[in-house]
Amino acid sequence: MAKKTTTSLLASPSPSWTVDILVCEGFVLTEMSAVVDTLRIANRVLAQPPFRIYFRSAQGGQLSCRAGLLVETTPYVDRPDADFAFVLGNTDPDHPGLSLGRVIKSYTNRGARVYLLAEAAARYLKDQGRAGATHWENAALLRERQGLFEASHALASEDGPVITCAGMGATTDIVLALIGRLTSAAAQLSVANIMLHEQVRDYSSLQPFAGAKPTITGDRDLDQAIRLMQANIEEPMPIGEIVAELGISTRSLERKFKTYLATTPNGFYREMRLNKANNLLLNTTMSVREIGLACGFQNGFSTLYKSIFGITPFALRKRRRLGGDPSIDFLNAGE
């Protein structure tokens, strides 16, 4: 199976990725929502919705979370074609449904990346005898049982194609990190802003009990530059004014953007404004001209938009109105 690469979304006309969510009875609703809603909003932000999502379990059929809500699932397959799989925790690391060594291998052997959340991560680390990340409560339990077990205090730990994660609220950060890796830092930040998620923590961020310091990127000057850009969408600040405000050189800011976000200041700023334009196109009755002005494009908005997304703003709006918003029904995408 040909796998997608984690390059910028804009480098390809319309890449798409399939995401399987693996659940067992009593799954954690917080983690389910964090994966599903974050990807759904990404589909809404981007002109070409890139994510398809499916729910899978050992036997298929309906499964319930601890809150009693049901989800319809299809059975695991021997040769999965998903690009990514998220295995949800369920508050019980001893649940037999979390012992998924063979299932995990069926994904990783075909090039997929597997994210194990909370109890799913703890069970994998216990079964495999490996170190990694899990929720701090699970880590404490494993230390009690196994004595010398060492779990990372970070939000996530990457071991080849398997990523063990703290789960719970940090699941949103993990999915946002994936969106940033597959698409762009600007798209990632747009999704985070819609979710009112103030900062996107990276894998190395400590779990809250360990006292991590809030940050957007890990670099103070870069954080402030992004905040200035966010505050000046309608009338974009020249990069020269931004560096003057920060008290650093243009070259220094360019290096920071390249190092942390793999882009340029101008490229990031432009894409942030285009992402806001997408949101206005799909969720307001503002004219295309008004949207262009609201996002800081005095002239040539439609031409620029088409050169980036391969479709005009008018065509995008018409397509969504006639065919419905794919991001709303994306749980059934591909069926």
GROMACS .gro file of C-alpha atoms in nm:
model
  335
    1MET     CA    1   0.000   0.000   0.000
    2ALA     CA    2   0.131   0.341  -0.093
    3LYS     CA    3   0.143   0.555   0.219
    4LYS     CA    4   0.111   0.930   0.234
    5THR     CA    5   0.408   1.134   0.342
    6THR     CA    6   0.392   1.391   0.618
    7THR     CA    7   0.469   1.687   0.398
    8SER     CA    8   0.271   2.009   0.379
    9LEU     CA    9  -0.086   1.971   0.261
   10LEU     CA   10  -0.025   2.249   0.013
   11ALA     CA   11   0.251   2.052  -0.158
   12SER     CA   12  -0.010   1.818  -0.309
   13PRO     CA   13  -0.339   1.901  -0.485
   14SER     CA   14  -0.567   1.717  -0.241
   15PRO     CA   15  -0.406   1.456  -0.015
   16SER     CA   16  -0.627   1.262   0.222
   17TRP     CA   17  -0.562   1.033   0.516
   18THR     CA   18  -0.765   0.754   0.672
   19VAL     CA   19  -0.782   0.739   1.052
   20ASP     CA   20  -0.909   0.432   1.241
   21ILE     CA   21  -1.025   0.474   1.600
   22LEU     CA   22  -0.993   0.147   1.791
   23VAL     CA   23  -1.225   0.109   2.089
   24CYS     CA   24  -1.337  -0.149   2.343
   25GLU     CA   25  -1.631  -0.145   2.580
   26GLY     CA   26  -1.607   0.139   2.834
   27PHE     CA   27  -1.389   0.365   2.619
   28VAL     CA   28  -1.305   0.717   2.738
   29LEU     CA   29  -1.542   0.970   2.584
   30THR     CA   30  -1.298   1.258   2.641
   31GLU     CA   31  -1.043   1.089   2.415
   32MET     CA   32  -1.301   0.997   2.153
   33SER     CA   33  -1.419   1.358   2.135
   34ALA     CA   34  -1.065   1.492   2.121
   35VAL     CA   35  -0.979   1.280   1.818
   36VAL     CA   36  -1.308   1.315   1.631
   37ASP     CA   37  -1.380   1.683   1.689
   38THR     CA   38  -1.024   1.799   1.624
   39LEU     CA   39  -1.016   1.617   1.289
   40ARG     CA   40  -1.368   1.736   1.206
   41ILE     CA   41  -1.268   2.097   1.263
   42ALA     CA   42  -0.955   2.046   1.052
   43ASN     CA   43  -1.181   1.927   0.770
   44ARG     CA   44  -1.385   2.242   0.815
   45VAL     CA   45  -1.081   2.473   0.815
   46LEU     CA   46  -0.913   2.328   0.508
   47ALA     CA   47  -1.056   2.378   0.160
   48GLN     CA   48  -1.009   2.010   0.070
   49PRO     CA   49  -1.120   1.804   0.376
   50PRO     CA   50  -0.832   1.559   0.421
   51PHE     CA   51  -0.943   1.323   0.699
   52ARG     CA   52  -1.166   1.016   0.680
   53ILE     CA   53  -1.241   0.840   1.006
   54TYR     CA   54  -1.370   0.493   1.097
   55PHE     CA   55  -1.449   0.323   1.428
   56ARG     CA   56  -1.325  -0.032   1.478
   57SER     CA   57  -1.342  -0.293   1.753
   58ALA     CA   58  -1.267  -0.663   1.800
   59GLN     CA   59  -1.616  -0.786   1.711
   60GLY     CA   60  -1.776  -0.480   1.556
   61GLY     CA   61  -2.124  -0.360   1.652
   62GLN     CA   62  -2.226  -0.105   1.913
   63LEU     CA   63  -2.000  -0.025   2.206
   64SER     CA   64  -2.065   0.217   2.490
   65CYS     CA   65  -1.844   0.453   2.685
   66ARG     CA   66  -1.863   0.487   3.064
   67ALA     CA   67  -2.110   0.772   3.014
   68GLY     CA   68  -2.346   0.539   2.827
   69LEU     CA   69  -2.313   0.689   2.479
   70LEU     CA   70  -2.295   0.438   2.195
   71VAL     CA   71  -2.074   0.419   1.889
   72GLU     CA   72  -2.121   0.184   1.593
   73THR     CA   73  -1.802  -0.001   1.498
   74THR     CA   74  -1.680  -0.240   1.230
   75PRO     CA   75  -1.444  -0.530   1.310
   76TYR     CA   76  -1.066  -0.512   1.288
   77VAL     CA   77  -0.926  -0.629   0.956
   78ASP     CA   78  -0.614  -0.835   0.893
   79ARG     CA   79  -0.474  -0.589   0.637
   80PRO     CA   80  -0.581  -0.240   0.750
   81ASP     CA   81  -0.538   0.040   0.498
   82ALA     CA   82  -0.551   0.328   0.747
   83ASP     CA   83  -0.267   0.577   0.765
   84PHE     CA   84  -0.315   0.633   1.138
   85ALA     CA   85  -0.482   0.447   1.423
   86PHE     CA   86  -0.580   0.581   1.764
   87VAL     CA   87  -0.639   0.326   2.041
   88LEU     CA   88  -0.855   0.478   2.314
   89GLY     CA   89  -0.814   0.409   2.683
   90ASN     CA   90  -1.106   0.296   2.899
   91THR     CA   91  -1.002   0.373   3.261
   92ASP     CA   92  -0.906   0.007   3.316
   93PRO     CA   93  -0.553  -0.091   3.204
   94ASP     CA   94  -0.640  -0.457   3.274
   95HIS     CA   95  -0.929  -0.464   3.026
   96PRO     CA   96  -0.865  -0.757   2.786
   97GLY     CA   97  -0.976  -0.543   2.493
   98LEU     CA   98  -0.660  -0.333   2.534
   99SER     CA   99  -0.424  -0.625   2.470
  100LEU     CA  100  -0.371  -0.547   2.103
  101GLY     CA  101  -0.015  -0.647   2.020
  102ARG     CA  102  -0.111  -0.832   1.700
  103VAL     CA  103  -0.357  -0.564   1.592
  104ILE     CA  104  -0.098  -0.292   1.642
  105LYS     CA  105   0.151  -0.489   1.432
  106SER     CA  106  -0.107  -0.528   1.155
  107TYR     CA  107  -0.109  -0.148   1.128
  108THR     CA  108   0.261  -0.078   1.170
  109ASN     CA  109   0.359  -0.355   0.927
  110ARG     CA  110   0.166  -0.170   0.659
  111GLY     CA  111   0.322   0.167   0.732
  112ALA     CA  112   0.061   0.317   0.965
  113ARG     CA  113   0.141   0.513   1.279
  114VAL     CA  114  -0.040   0.400   1.593
  115TYR     CA  115  -0.127   0.629   1.884
  116LEU     CA  116  -0.197   0.452   2.214
  117LEU     CA  117  -0.379   0.665   2.469
  118ALA     CA  118  -0.368   0.642   2.850
  119GLU     CA  119  -0.465   0.287   2.957
  120ALA     CA  120  -0.404   0.155   2.604
  121ALA     CA  121  -0.049   0.290   2.630
  122ALA     CA  122  -0.002   0.145   2.979
  123ARG     CA  123  -0.118  -0.198   2.864
  124TYR     CA  124   0.115  -0.190   2.562
  125LEU     CA  125   0.414  -0.085   2.774
  126LYS     CA  126   0.338  -0.361   3.027
  127ASP     CA  127   0.290  -0.630   2.761
  128GLN     CA  128   0.596  -0.527   2.560
  129GLY     CA  129   0.819  -0.451   2.858
  130ARG     CA  130   0.906  -0.110   2.716
  131ALA     CA  131   0.937   0.241   2.853
  132GLY     CA  132   0.715   0.516   2.720
  133ALA     CA  133   0.443   0.762   2.814
  134THR     CA  134   0.106   0.705   2.972
  135HIS     CA  135  -0.120   0.899   3.205
  136TRP     CA  136   0.057   0.962   3.535
  137GLU     CA  137  -0.207   0.759   3.726
  138ASN     CA  138  -0.135   0.455   3.509
  139ALA     CA  139   0.239   0.505   3.552
  140ALA     CA  140   0.198   0.507   3.931
  141LEU     CA  141  -0.005   0.186   3.912
  142LEU     CA  142   0.256   0.013   3.694
  143ARG     CA  143   0.533   0.119   3.932
  144GLU     CA  144   0.341  -0.035   4.220
  145ARG     CA  145   0.299  -0.360   4.031
  146GLN     CA  146   0.635  -0.386   3.858
  147GLY     CA  147   0.862  -0.193   4.091
  148LEU     CA  148   1.123  -0.048   3.857
  149PHE     CA  149   0.886   0.051   3.574
  150GLU     CA  150   0.985   0.392   3.436
  151ALA     CA  151   0.727   0.593   3.247
  152SER     CA  152   0.799   0.928   3.090
  153HIS     CA  153   0.635   1.232   3.247
  154ALA     CA  154   0.593   1.377   2.895
  155LEU     CA  155   0.261   1.398   2.710
  156ALA     CA  156   0.380   1.143   2.453
  157SER     CA  157   0.674   0.925   2.364
  158GLU     CA  158   0.759   0.814   2.011
  159ASP     CA  159   0.906   0.471   1.945
  160GLY     CA  160   0.919   0.424   1.569
  161PRO     CA  161   0.561   0.403   1.437
  162VAL     CA  162   0.413   0.360   1.787
  163ILE     CA  163   0.338   0.667   1.996
  164THR     CA  164   0.237   0.616   2.360
  165CYS     CA  165   0.044   0.907   2.505
  166ALA     CA  166  -0.098   1.041   2.830
  167GLY     CA  167  -0.446   1.056   2.677
  168MET     CA  168  -0.735   1.245   2.838
  169GLY     CA  169  -0.718   1.620   2.760
  170ALA     CA  170  -0.370   1.586   2.613
  171THR     CA  171  -0.525   1.388   2.327
  172THR     CA  172  -0.621   1.719   2.167
  173ASP     CA  173  -0.255   1.825   2.166
  174ILE     CA  174  -0.153   1.495   2.007
  175VAL     CA  175  -0.410   1.529   1.728
  176LEU     CA  176  -0.319   1.895   1.674
  177ALA     CA  177   0.047   1.791   1.646
  178LEU     CA  178  -0.052   1.539   1.379
  179ILE     CA  179  -0.249   1.804   1.189
  180GLY     CA  180   0.051   2.038   1.204
  181ARG     CA  181   0.280   1.764   1.075
  182LEU     CA  182   0.052   1.669   0.786
  183THR     CA  183  -0.071   2.014   0.684
  184SER     CA  184   0.091   2.328   0.823
  185ALA     CA  185   0.152   2.518   1.144
  186ALA     CA  186  -0.099   2.783   1.038
  187ALA     CA  187  -0.375   2.525   0.984
  188GLN     CA  188  -0.289   2.367   1.318
  189LEU     CA  189  -0.317   2.701   1.496
  190SER     CA  190  -0.646   2.783   1.322
  191VAL     CA  191  -0.797   2.457   1.448
  192ALA     CA  192  -0.662   2.522   1.798
  193ASN     CA  193  -0.812   2.873   1.796
  194ILE     CA  194  -1.157   2.745   1.696
  195MET     CA  195  -1.135   2.496   1.982
  196LEU     CA  196  -1.029   2.775   2.222
  197HIS     CA  197  -0.716   2.570   2.285
  198GLU     CA  198  -0.469   2.834   2.396
  199GLN     CA  199  -0.148   2.643   2.334
  200VAL     CA  200  -0.043   2.337   2.140
  201ARG     CA  201   0.185   2.136   2.365
  202ASP     CA  202   0.445   1.918   2.197
  203TYR     CA  203   0.530   1.561   2.292
  204SER     CA  204   0.805   1.667   2.531
  205SER     CA  205   0.575   1.892   2.737
  206LEU     CA  206   0.538   1.763   3.089
  207GLN     CA  207   0.205   1.641   3.217
  208PRO     CA  208   0.047   1.918   3.430
  209PHE     CA  209   0.135   1.760   3.762
  210ALA     CA  210   0.501   1.798   3.665
  211GLY     CA  211   0.476   2.175   3.624
  212ALA     CA  212   0.518   2.249   3.254
  213LYS     CA  213   0.529   2.616   3.153
  214PRO     CA  214   0.258   2.716   2.900
  215THR     CA  215   0.386   2.804   2.554
  216ILE     CA  216   0.272   2.793   2.193
  217THR     CA  217   0.599   2.685   2.033
  218GLY     CA  218   0.857   2.672   2.310
  219ASP     CA  219   1.022   2.996   2.194
  220ARG     CA  220   0.918   3.325   2.357
  221ASP     CA  221   0.989   3.551   2.058
  222LEU     CA  222   0.812   3.317   1.818
  223ASP     CA  223   0.512   3.292   2.050
  224GLN     CA  224   0.487   3.671   2.061
  225ALA     CA  225   0.522   3.702   1.683
  226ILE     CA  226   0.231   3.460   1.635
  227ARG     CA  227   0.019   3.650   1.887
  228LEU     CA  228   0.086   3.975   1.698
  229MET     CA  229  -0.016   3.808   1.372
  230GLN     CA  230  -0.334   3.671   1.530
  231ALA     CA  231  -0.424   4.016   1.661
  232ASN     CA  232  -0.368   4.180   1.321
  233ILE     CA  233  -0.551   3.970   1.062
  234GLU     CA  234  -0.764   4.239   0.896
  235GLU     CA  235  -0.474   4.483   0.868
  236PRO     CA  236  -0.161   4.264   0.859
  237MET     CA  237   0.149   4.401   1.029
  238PRO     CA  238   0.458   4.420   0.807
  239ILE     CA  239   0.721   4.173   0.923
  240GLY     CA  240   0.953   4.469   0.981
  241GLU     CA  241   0.712   4.607   1.241
  242ILE     CA  242   0.681   4.270   1.409
  243VAL     CA  243   1.057   4.229   1.452
  244ALA     CA  244   1.081   4.588   1.575
  245GLU     CA  245   0.818   4.509   1.837
  246LEU     CA  246   1.012   4.200   1.942
  247GLY     CA  247   1.350   4.369   1.936
  248ILE     CA  248   1.511   4.105   1.715
  249SER     CA  249   1.632   4.098   1.355
  250THR     CA  250   1.429   3.982   1.056
  251ARG     CA  251   1.684   3.709   0.995
  252SER     CA  252   1.649   3.586   1.352
  253LEU     CA  253   1.269   3.562   1.318
  254GLU     CA  254   1.304   3.379   0.986
  255ARG     CA  255   1.535   3.124   1.148
  256LYS     CA  256   1.289   3.067   1.430
  257PHE     CA  257   0.999   3.010   1.191
  258LYS     CA  258   1.208   2.771   0.984
  259THR     CA  259   1.339   2.580   1.288
  260TYR     CA  260   1.013   2.544   1.478
  261LEU     CA  261   0.744   2.560   1.209
  262ALA     CA  262   0.923   2.474   0.881
  263THR     CA  263   0.792   2.785   0.709
  264THR     CA  264   0.859   3.158   0.669
  265PRO     CA  265   0.699   3.442   0.867
  266ASN     CA  266   0.520   3.569   0.555
  267GLY     CA  267   0.408   3.219   0.456
  268PHE     CA  268   0.272   3.145   0.803
  269TYR     CA  269   0.092   3.480   0.822
  270ARG     CA  270  -0.063   3.440   0.478
  271GLU     CA  271  -0.188   3.089   0.551
  272MET     CA  272  -0.332   3.195   0.885
  273ARG     CA  273  -0.534   3.460   0.703
  274LEU     CA  274  -0.644   3.212   0.435
  275ASN     CA  275  -0.760   2.968   0.702
  276LYS     CA  276  -0.973   3.239   0.856
  277ALA     CA  277  -1.110   3.310   0.509
  278ASN     CA  278  -1.210   2.944   0.474
  279ASN     CA  279  -1.399   2.961   0.800
  280LEU     CA  280  -1.584   3.276   0.691
  281LEU     CA  281  -1.662   3.128   0.349
  282LEU     CA  282  -1.826   2.822   0.496
  283ASN     CA  283  -1.992   2.967   0.803
  284THR     CA  284  -2.110   3.319   0.713
  285THR     CA  285  -2.306   3.496   0.440
  286MET     CA  286  -2.034   3.758   0.388
  287SER     CA  287  -1.947   3.822   0.026
  288VAL     CA  288  -1.616   3.693  -0.109
  289ARG     CA  289  -1.497   4.053  -0.138
  290GLU     CA  290  -1.587   4.123   0.226
  291ILE     CA  291  -1.410   3.808   0.337
  292GLY     CA  292  -1.097   3.903   0.146
  293LEU     CA  293  -1.091   4.243   0.313
  294ALA     CA  294  -1.161   4.094   0.657
  295CYS     CA  295  -0.858   3.871   0.616
  296GLY     CA  296  -0.623   4.143   0.500
  297PHE     CA  297  -0.636   4.085   0.123
  298GLN     CA  298  -0.705   4.422  -0.034
  299ASN     CA  299  -0.675   4.288  -0.390
  300GLY     CA  300  -0.643   3.957  -0.571
  301PHE     CA  301  -0.797   3.741  -0.298
  302SER     CA  302  -0.975   3.498  -0.535
  303THR     CA  303  -0.667   3.456  -0.756
  304LEU     CA  304  -0.441   3.388  -0.458
  305TYR     CA  305  -0.697   3.152  -0.305
  306LYS     CA  306  -0.721   2.944  -0.622
  307SER     CA  307  -0.341   2.928  -0.659
  308ILE     CA  308  -0.315   2.782  -0.308
  309PHE     CA  309  -0.621   2.556  -0.284
  310GLY     CA  310  -0.693   2.477  -0.648
  311ILE     CA  311  -1.049   2.610  -0.633
  312THR     CA  312  -1.199   2.961  -0.627
  313PRO     CA  313  -1.378   3.086  -0.316
  314PHE     CA  314  -1.702   3.109  -0.518
  315ALA     CA  315  -1.671   2.747  -0.636
  316LEU     CA  316  -1.589   2.621  -0.288
  317ARG     CA  317  -1.892   2.791  -0.136
  318LYS     CA  318  -2.121   2.665  -0.414
  319ARG     CA  319  -1.990   2.309  -0.386
  320ARG     CA  320  -2.045   2.297  -0.011
  321ARG     CA  321  -2.396   2.443  -0.043
  322LEU     CA  322  -2.503   2.202  -0.318
  323GLY     CA  323  -2.334   1.890  -0.188
  324GLY     CA  324  -2.334   1.955   0.184
  325ASP     CA  325  -2.032   2.005   0.404
  326PRO     CA  326  -1.822   1.686   0.393
  327SER     CA  327  -1.683   1.763   0.736
  328ILE     CA  328  -2.029   1.739   0.891
  329ASP     CA  329  -2.090   1.385   0.762
  330PHE     CA  330  -1.728   1.277   0.759
  331LEU     CA  331  -1.789   0.982   0.991
  332ASN     CA  332  -1.949   0.815   0.690
  333ALA     CA  333  -1.689   0.932   0.439
  334GLY     CA  334  -1.587   0.667   0.192
  335GLU     CA  335  -1.892   0.447   0.251
   0.00000   0.00000   0.00000
